[in-house]
Amino acid sequence: MSGERSEEAIVSILIPAVGGQGGGVLSEWIVEAALAEGVRVHGTSIPGVAQRTGSTTYYVEIAAGGDEEPVFSLYPVPGALDVLLAAEFLEVGRMIEQGLVAPGRTTVIASTHRLYSIHEKIATGRAIYPQDALREAARRASRRLIAFDALALAREHATEANAVLLGALAGSGVVPVGEAAFRTAIERKGVAVEANLRGFELGLGLARGAGEGSVPAAPRPSLPAVPAALQAEVAALPEAVREIATRAVARLVDYQDVAYARRYLARLRPFLPAAGAPPERVELARVVGRHLALWMTYEDAVRVAELKTRPDRFQRIRAEARAGDGVVVVTEYLKPDLDEIWGVLPDRLVRPLARWAERRWPHGRPTLGQHIRSTTVTGYLRLRMLTWLKPLRPVSFRAREEHERMERWLAAVARCAALDTGLGLEVARAGQLVKGYGDVRRRMTAMHEVVLADVLRAIDAARTQGEEGLRVATALAARLRLLVLQGPEGEAQVAATTAATLARLEAGDAAGALAPLAG
């Protein structure tokens, strides 16, 4: 087209997404709505790989008015973007990083739910980008922020997240398109019209009530119910750890029974903070409470079978598939190794076989791949029969192994906390290392044992060096944990780091041992 480009006459909208989120449909709705309104519009897309494995960007410009023919751009201009419409919250950060969001100009409309990136998923430790920091960056970088969990709302109301975002765009008042035109666009598209209109109205109402800030976050999930037999014990806990313990007890009862939850409370009791205890002591109890509950509910074959055969799971799958009265076939892809198979059997029965397997396959056990259709009678029964072994779990081979490791960890935490609360806290955080399945869990469990042993060796070597020696042991515990969380490359540095630290401690050079760890 010809003519000069008028920035004031054109409203620019950028939709960053990943394949499979419906960004293409969202951009088509916007273009169709503009055409229905009778204004000039232009849309472009740079598609990535479909099905949520590649970045996909859609860009729309709408001529807000004027008699001259507008000159549309194929790409957004940094600092000149009017609307950022993001179906996933990390995309907001990516667009801010690229300089596309302007504080005095850009309205950011975003869903706060996360689809974790590859880097966040593959990390052994918690590598999830902090949501609060991202929200604050979005608030500072934009003229206006409208943010809410569109995916959760869509699931709750049987609609789509992109329809909810379209409604929020219409309700923001930023684009020169009326609400009726957006409804017309959804109807003309002809896909799930009733459900998409429902989502549109939901987003429209949210944006209208957002004012100049963001839609309030969803309320925190309520605490689960505690069995009557345990209510008094949980209520007697210090307030600082009561929420963690409440969630833990409910999880443990669901996992096994009330007696198992009592065992958890008994293990937690020595670490409970006294009235007026310093923050570090409170945090120690919280960390122990959290990691202990997760560890005690390790996922064995019984737990997997139990979760996969629960009625609400099939109901959720049917609802997500929107199958109606149609037939839904669910195929479970299972690949248990030998440890997982005999781990659910009585310890005395399988221990000799397990020890032989450890010698025969020290670096990994053979696996047994299976495809089970849990929606068939035979497939469902194959899984359900595994749950009948649940009463045997306390005397199983896996239970004996796991609980012995838990006791060693708790003993190390108690010993270290008696010397220094900060040291005990770092050793408690090492419980984070016990995670994963199969070979990964064996590797992480082994590294957890190594970290505990190395820290205790450092304590022994630092006995004569007072508080400075304890600071070295604390720094070593933190450094080793972080190295293990970095994956195999970090794990390879654990032995050398420990050796160098111990050598300096044994030489009486605590300051020299602390310097590289603090760095």
XYZ file of C-alpha atoms in Angstrom:
519
model
C 0.000 0.000 0.000
C 1.020 3.610 -0.459
C 1.144 6.603 1.814
C 2.874 7.559 5.037
C 2.547 5.299 8.046
C 0.595 6.977 10.837
C 1.468 5.501 14.227
C -1.595 7.095 15.848
C -3.979 5.568 13.291
C -2.780 1.988 13.697
C -3.179 -0.331 16.682
C -0.590 -3.111 16.770
C -1.193 -6.466 18.465
C 1.448 -9.133 19.025
C 0.524 -12.705 19.978
C 3.555 -14.763 21.037
C 2.798 -18.421 21.645
C 4.048 -21.924 21.163
C 2.570 -24.332 18.668
C -0.682 -25.914 19.775
C -1.917 -23.067 22.022
C -4.417 -21.696 19.545
C -2.535 -18.528 18.708
C -3.397 -18.872 15.021
C -7.120 -19.109 15.749
C -6.847 -16.147 18.127
C -5.235 -13.966 15.440
C -7.842 -15.074 12.883
C -10.627 -14.084 15.268
C -9.094 -10.625 15.675
C -8.727 -10.124 11.919
C -12.265 -11.371 11.276
C -13.647 -9.100 14.008
C -11.938 -6.061 12.471
C -13.393 -6.909 9.072
C -16.840 -7.323 10.644
C -16.406 -3.891 12.245
C -15.550 -2.413 8.847
C -12.008 -1.271 9.712
C -8.862 -2.118 7.775
C -6.651 -4.834 9.192
C -3.573 -6.834 8.332
C -2.243 -10.005 9.950
C 0.971 -11.976 9.564
C 2.419 -15.028 11.262
C 5.799 -16.660 11.738
C 4.846 -20.245 12.602
C 7.142 -22.567 14.494
C 6.839 -26.311 15.000
C 3.340 -27.416 15.976
C 2.187 -29.167 19.141
C 3.974 -27.004 21.697
C 7.537 -27.603 20.556
C 8.307 -24.346 18.766
C 7.849 -20.593 19.107
C 5.005 -19.165 17.025
C 4.392 -15.438 16.594
C 1.291 -13.722 15.194
C 1.111 -10.020 14.468
C -2.000 -7.974 13.670
C -2.380 -4.281 12.850
C -5.745 -2.530 12.820
C -6.273 0.897 11.253
C -8.082 2.924 13.880
C -9.296 5.630 11.509
C -8.250 8.227 8.996
C -9.016 8.763 5.332
C -5.646 7.805 3.911
C -4.675 4.251 3.055
C -2.606 2.885 5.950
C 0.839 1.368 5.506
C 0.924 -1.857 7.487
C 4.066 -3.452 8.861
C 4.854 -7.160 8.716
C 6.674 -7.135 12.055
C 6.299 -5.370 15.406
C 8.539 -2.382 16.078
C 10.376 -2.317 19.434
C 8.839 0.270 21.726
C 5.845 0.857 19.420
C 3.635 -2.082 20.370
C 0.121 -1.311 21.571
C -1.052 -4.726 22.781
C 0.827 -7.832 23.851
C -1.600 -10.758 23.999
C 0.261 -13.690 25.577
C -1.191 -17.164 26.053
C 1.662 -18.129 28.389
C 3.288 -15.923 30.999
C 6.957 -16.530 30.197
C 6.271 -15.188 26.693
C 5.714 -11.801 28.340
C 9.255 -11.906 29.689
C 10.603 -12.896 26.289
C 8.899 -9.925 24.625
C 10.123 -7.546 27.339
C 13.653 -8.853 26.807
C 13.339 -8.101 23.074
C 12.352 -4.504 23.832
C 8.899 -4.765 22.301
C 6.971 -3.698 25.419
C 6.891 0.044 26.167
C 5.904 1.382 29.633
C 4.026 4.356 28.243
C 2.253 2.511 25.459
C 1.826 -1.257 25.681
C -1.146 -2.958 27.280
C -0.167 -6.477 28.320
C -2.956 -9.052 28.425
C -1.601 -12.392 29.558
C -2.519 -15.733 30.998
C -0.485 -16.382 34.122
C -0.348 -20.152 33.677
C 2.984 -21.668 32.697
C 4.016 -24.227 30.104
C 7.539 -24.902 31.290
C 10.408 -24.425 28.874
C 12.865 -27.196 28.041
C 15.520 -25.606 30.276
C 13.090 -25.554 33.199
C 12.079 -29.182 32.641
C 15.492 -30.801 32.241
C 17.094 -29.234 35.312
C 17.475 -31.619 38.246
C 16.722 -28.872 40.733
C 13.971 -26.297 40.739
C 14.763 -24.170 37.691
C 11.314 -22.641 37.245
C 11.491 -18.924 36.513
C 10.087 -17.036 39.537
C 6.524 -15.977 38.756
C 6.493 -13.002 41.133
C 9.587 -11.496 39.493
C 8.052 -11.978 36.063
C 4.781 -10.336 37.100
C 6.621 -7.367 38.604
C 8.680 -6.983 35.406
C 5.493 -7.039 33.342
C 3.876 -4.427 35.572
C 6.868 -2.105 35.352
C 7.449 -2.553 31.621
C 3.847 -1.998 30.474
C 1.323 0.811 30.526
C -1.327 -1.565 31.825
C -1.284 -5.203 32.884
C -4.300 -7.504 32.728
C -3.160 -10.904 33.955
C -5.129 -13.971 35.035
C -5.008 -17.748 34.646
C -6.909 -18.188 31.398
C -6.197 -21.911 31.217
C -7.668 -22.623 34.664
C -10.739 -20.558 33.842
C -11.143 -22.311 30.506
C -10.992 -25.733 32.111
C -13.446 -24.717 34.807
C -15.991 -23.427 32.272
C -15.407 -25.992 29.478
C -14.037 -23.479 26.987
C -10.661 -22.507 25.490
C -7.994 -20.206 26.879
C -7.646 -18.284 23.598
C -11.371 -17.444 23.681
C -10.970 -16.073 27.215
C -8.016 -13.950 26.066
C -10.048 -12.664 23.112
C -12.723 -11.514 25.541
C -10.102 -9.774 27.655
C -8.815 -7.983 24.565
C -12.337 -6.803 23.733
C -12.930 -5.702 27.317
C -9.653 -3.782 27.541
C -10.956 -1.086 25.174
C -7.596 -0.822 23.412
C -8.676 -1.951 19.942
C -11.166 -0.040 17.731
C -13.459 -3.049 17.440
C -16.790 -3.505 19.181
C -17.770 -6.511 21.265
C -20.441 -7.551 18.774
C -17.826 -7.832 16.025
C -15.769 -10.228 18.139
C -18.819 -12.403 18.715
C -19.498 -12.359 14.997
C -15.924 -13.494 14.328
C -16.342 -16.496 16.624
C -19.629 -17.401 14.949
C -18.170 -17.096 11.444
C -15.251 -19.320 12.376
C -17.813 -22.011 13.147
C -15.664 -24.029 15.573
C -17.078 -24.857 19.020
C -19.077 -21.630 18.800
C -21.065 -22.043 22.012
C -18.016 -22.926 24.120
C -15.869 -20.151 22.607
C -18.578 -17.546 23.122
C -18.770 -18.655 26.749
C -15.019 -18.132 27.103
C -15.246 -14.761 25.349
C -17.878 -13.486 27.784
C -15.797 -14.700 30.720
C -12.693 -12.817 29.536
C -14.775 -9.754 28.695
C -16.099 -9.547 32.234
C -12.670 -10.071 33.766
C -11.065 -7.293 31.730
C -13.860 -4.857 32.507
C -13.298 -5.411 36.214
C -9.515 -5.229 36.015
C -9.255 -1.435 36.207
C -5.716 -0.247 35.673
C -4.080 -3.232 37.314
C -4.399 -6.944 36.898
C -7.137 -9.414 37.648
C -6.600 -10.730 41.201
C -4.842 -14.051 41.436
C -6.890 -17.125 42.134
C -7.316 -17.834 45.840
C -4.903 -20.231 47.421
C -6.255 -23.798 47.467
C -7.928 -24.636 50.750
C -6.242 -27.014 53.148
C -7.222 -30.668 52.809
C -9.260 -32.328 55.527
C -7.343 -34.065 58.294
C -8.735 -37.380 59.559
C -10.473 -37.038 62.918
C -7.933 -39.364 64.537
C -5.124 -36.906 63.761
C -6.840 -33.535 64.146
C -5.707 -32.960 67.726
C -2.080 -33.809 66.930
C -2.000 -31.500 63.917
C -3.750 -28.674 65.786
C -1.097 -28.866 68.524
C 1.720 -28.145 66.077
C 3.304 -24.672 65.938
C 1.471 -22.393 63.523
C 4.577 -21.945 61.366
C 4.568 -25.615 60.317
C 0.865 -26.428 60.656
C -0.029 -25.849 57.001
C 2.827 -28.019 55.720
C 1.951 -30.733 58.221
C -1.743 -30.573 57.328
C -1.027 -31.097 53.649
C 1.533 -33.779 54.468
C -0.811 -35.722 56.738
C -3.585 -35.738 54.142
C -1.127 -36.909 51.501
C 0.285 -39.654 53.737
C -3.121 -40.980 54.751
C -4.110 -41.148 51.098
C -0.806 -42.846 50.323
C -0.996 -45.453 53.113
C -3.030 -44.956 56.307
C -3.369 -43.032 59.581
C -0.567 -45.004 61.248
C 1.810 -43.967 58.464
C 0.877 -40.302 58.961
C 1.549 -40.668 62.695
C 5.001 -41.997 61.848
C 5.610 -38.797 59.882
C 4.512 -36.602 62.801
C 6.768 -38.533 65.168
C 9.749 -37.964 62.866
C 8.936 -34.265 62.506
C 8.463 -33.627 66.225
C 12.184 -33.322 67.194
C 12.589 -30.471 64.701
C 9.572 -28.390 65.744
C 10.524 -24.822 66.746
C 9.886 -23.597 70.267
C 7.926 -20.417 70.922
C 9.941 -17.387 69.870
C 12.448 -19.499 67.955
C 14.627 -17.620 65.426
C 13.571 -17.694 61.739
C 16.290 -20.215 60.817
C 14.902 -22.721 63.312
C 11.391 -22.281 61.912
C 12.666 -22.721 58.371
C 14.504 -25.886 59.428
C 11.230 -27.433 60.608
C 9.443 -26.381 57.414
C 12.140 -27.814 55.156
C 12.278 -31.096 57.059
C 8.476 -31.313 57.050
C 8.197 -30.761 53.327
C 10.997 -33.042 52.124
C 10.114 -35.774 54.599
C 6.498 -35.873 53.387
C 7.588 -36.062 49.754
C 10.125 -38.766 50.504
C 7.692 -40.866 52.535
C 5.248 -40.820 49.608
C 7.753 -42.144 47.079
C 6.036 -43.479 43.973
C 6.266 -47.233 43.740
C 4.348 -49.559 41.421
C 1.456 -49.698 43.881
C 1.108 -45.909 43.948
C 1.307 -45.616 40.173
C -1.386 -48.276 39.727
C -3.578 -46.607 42.343
C -3.395 -43.189 40.685
C -4.010 -44.580 37.212
C -7.143 -46.511 38.213
C -8.950 -43.817 40.187
C -12.391 -42.974 38.749
C -11.802 -39.220 38.815
C -8.803 -39.693 36.480
C -10.967 -41.272 33.811
C -13.589 -38.576 34.318
C -10.930 -35.887 33.851
C -9.570 -37.539 30.705
C -13.074 -37.802 29.231
C -13.790 -34.157 30.070
C -10.509 -32.946 28.561
C -11.100 -35.016 25.431
C -14.680 -33.687 25.227
C -15.722 -37.150 24.192
C -19.345 -36.838 25.214
C -20.879 -40.267 24.685
C -17.963 -41.390 22.521
C -15.545 -44.182 23.336
C -12.282 -43.129 25.004
C -9.332 -45.530 24.918
C -6.513 -44.895 27.416
C -3.203 -46.674 26.859
C -0.678 -46.671 29.705
C 2.965 -46.771 28.588
C 4.832 -48.412 31.456
C 8.475 -49.416 31.665
C 9.232 -50.714 35.171
C 12.710 -52.018 35.902
C 13.538 -54.971 38.138
C 13.908 -52.821 41.258
C 10.415 -51.416 40.779
C 8.957 -54.876 40.189
C 10.293 -56.590 43.288
C 10.375 -53.393 45.328
C 6.698 -53.907 46.221
C 7.282 -57.484 47.449
C 8.211 -58.487 51.044
C 11.800 -57.652 51.885
C 12.729 -61.074 53.249
C 11.438 -62.748 50.117
C 13.318 -60.721 47.493
C 16.377 -59.308 49.278
C 18.802 -62.047 48.089
C 17.590 -61.605 44.515
C 17.885 -57.821 44.748
C 21.456 -58.017 46.041
C 22.376 -60.385 43.208
C 20.835 -57.968 40.667
C 22.861 -55.084 42.085
C 26.065 -57.042 41.447
C 24.891 -58.295 38.042
C 23.682 -54.909 36.743
C 25.456 -52.217 38.828
C 24.731 -49.391 36.372
C 21.091 -50.054 35.549
C 18.489 -52.796 35.745
C 16.647 -54.446 32.837
C 13.217 -53.011 32.131
C 9.936 -54.564 31.131
C 8.055 -52.349 28.654
C 4.282 -52.692 28.657
C 1.353 -51.029 26.895
C -1.785 -51.509 28.983
C -5.214 -50.271 27.947
C -6.636 -49.265 31.283
C -10.092 -48.645 29.774
C -10.512 -52.357 29.061
C -11.606 -54.835 31.729
C -8.404 -56.901 31.541
C -6.113 -53.868 31.428
C -7.868 -52.179 34.331
C -7.705 -55.348 36.418
C -3.972 -55.782 35.704
C -3.342 -52.384 37.259
C -5.938 -52.673 39.993
C -4.516 -55.959 41.240
C -1.237 -54.156 41.985
C -3.052 -51.936 44.471
C -3.934 -55.049 46.487
C -0.273 -55.088 47.559
C -0.702 -51.789 49.435
C -1.020 -53.478 52.892
C 2.366 -55.135 52.260
C 4.109 -51.845 51.520
C 5.464 -51.310 55.087
C 7.354 -54.619 54.908
C 8.392 -54.354 51.265
C 11.965 -54.296 50.004
C 11.588 -50.760 48.710
C 10.138 -49.498 52.004
C 13.046 -50.885 54.014
C 15.571 -49.261 51.656
C 13.825 -45.879 51.571
C 13.161 -45.603 55.293
C 16.713 -46.550 56.233
C 17.920 -43.696 54.037
C 15.379 -41.326 55.593
C 16.602 -42.182 59.074
C 20.221 -41.524 58.086
C 19.239 -38.159 56.642
C 17.185 -37.163 59.711
C 20.014 -38.217 62.034
C 22.477 -36.107 60.040
C 20.114 -33.108 60.139
C 19.670 -33.460 63.905
C 23.411 -33.778 64.529
C 24.239 -30.778 62.371
C 21.418 -28.630 63.775
C 22.703 -29.296 67.289
C 26.022 -27.740 66.250
C 24.605 -24.900 64.142
C 21.076 -24.248 62.872
C 22.309 -22.943 59.523
C 24.342 -26.113 59.009
C 21.341 -28.264 59.905
C 19.201 -26.305 57.457
C 21.605 -26.934 54.581
C 21.715 -30.652 55.341
C 17.906 -30.687 55.508
C 17.775 -29.096 52.063
C 19.792 -32.027 50.750
C 16.534 -33.978 50.951
C 15.689 -32.191 47.706
C 18.149 -34.460 45.911
C 16.075 -37.615 46.388
C 13.844 -37.635 43.318
C 13.161 -39.317 40.001
C 12.521 -42.877 38.889
C 14.600 -45.907 37.966
C 18.215 -45.151 37.097
C 17.778 -41.431 37.813
C 16.521 -42.081 41.334
C 19.319 -44.566 42.018
C 21.867 -41.985 40.877
C 20.303 -39.127 42.852
C 19.935 -41.265 45.989
C 23.577 -42.284 45.764
C 24.635 -38.644 45.411
C 22.481 -37.721 48.405
C 24.346 -40.305 50.474
C 27.667 -38.928 49.213
C 26.724 -35.370 50.171
C 25.728 -36.432 53.698
C 28.937 -38.411 54.194
C 31.122 -35.596 52.843
C 29.517 -32.963 55.088
C 29.925 -35.166 58.152
C 33.579 -35.715 57.231
C 34.025 -31.956 56.974
C 32.490 -31.522 60.449
C 34.924 -34.024 61.903
C 37.849 -32.303 60.175
C 36.738 -28.892 61.461
C 36.247 -29.827 65.105
C 39.229 -27.819 66.320
C 38.424 -24.708 64.260
C 35.292 -23.515 66.013
C 32.619 -21.439 64.281
C 34.779 -20.856 61.220
C 34.990 -24.603 60.684
C 31.200 -24.902 60.929
C 30.839 -22.167 58.326
C 33.026 -24.230 56.011
C 30.852 -27.314 56.544
C 27.714 -25.241 55.890
C 29.148 -23.759 52.699
C 30.274 -27.207 51.569
C 26.775 -28.654 52.095
C 25.254 -25.846 50.023
C 27.862 -26.125 47.262
C 27.596 -29.919 46.948
C 23.801 -29.764 46.771
C 23.923 -27.178 44.012
C 26.538 -29.172 42.093
C 24.353 -32.278 42.162
C 21.335 -30.270 41.018
C 23.308 -29.148 37.957
C 23.259 -32.730 36.645
C 26.054 -35.143 35.687
C 28.552 -32.349 34.946
C 28.102 -30.917 38.431
C 28.108 -34.354 40.054
C 31.559 -34.992 38.563
C 32.913 -32.029 40.580
C 31.635 -33.253 43.955
C 34.604 -35.480 44.815
C 37.210 -32.864 43.878
C 35.381 -30.114 45.768
C 35.177 -32.241 48.909
C 38.810 -33.351 48.660
C 40.068 -29.780 48.318
C 37.934 -28.616 51.258
C 39.015 -31.455 53.543
C 42.680 -30.937 52.676
C 42.519 -27.292 53.755
C 40.543 -28.107 56.904
C 43.004 -30.807 57.938
C 45.793 -28.298 57.375
C 44.042 -25.885 59.751
C 43.219 -23.414 56.973
C 39.472 -22.881 57.453
C 39.597 -19.466 55.778
C 41.292 -20.986 52.736
C 38.673 -23.739 52.612
C 35.796 -21.260 52.841
C 36.951 -18.862 50.126
C 36.324 -21.057 47.034
C 33.036 -22.357 48.469
C 31.755 -18.866 49.165
C 32.635 -17.872 45.610
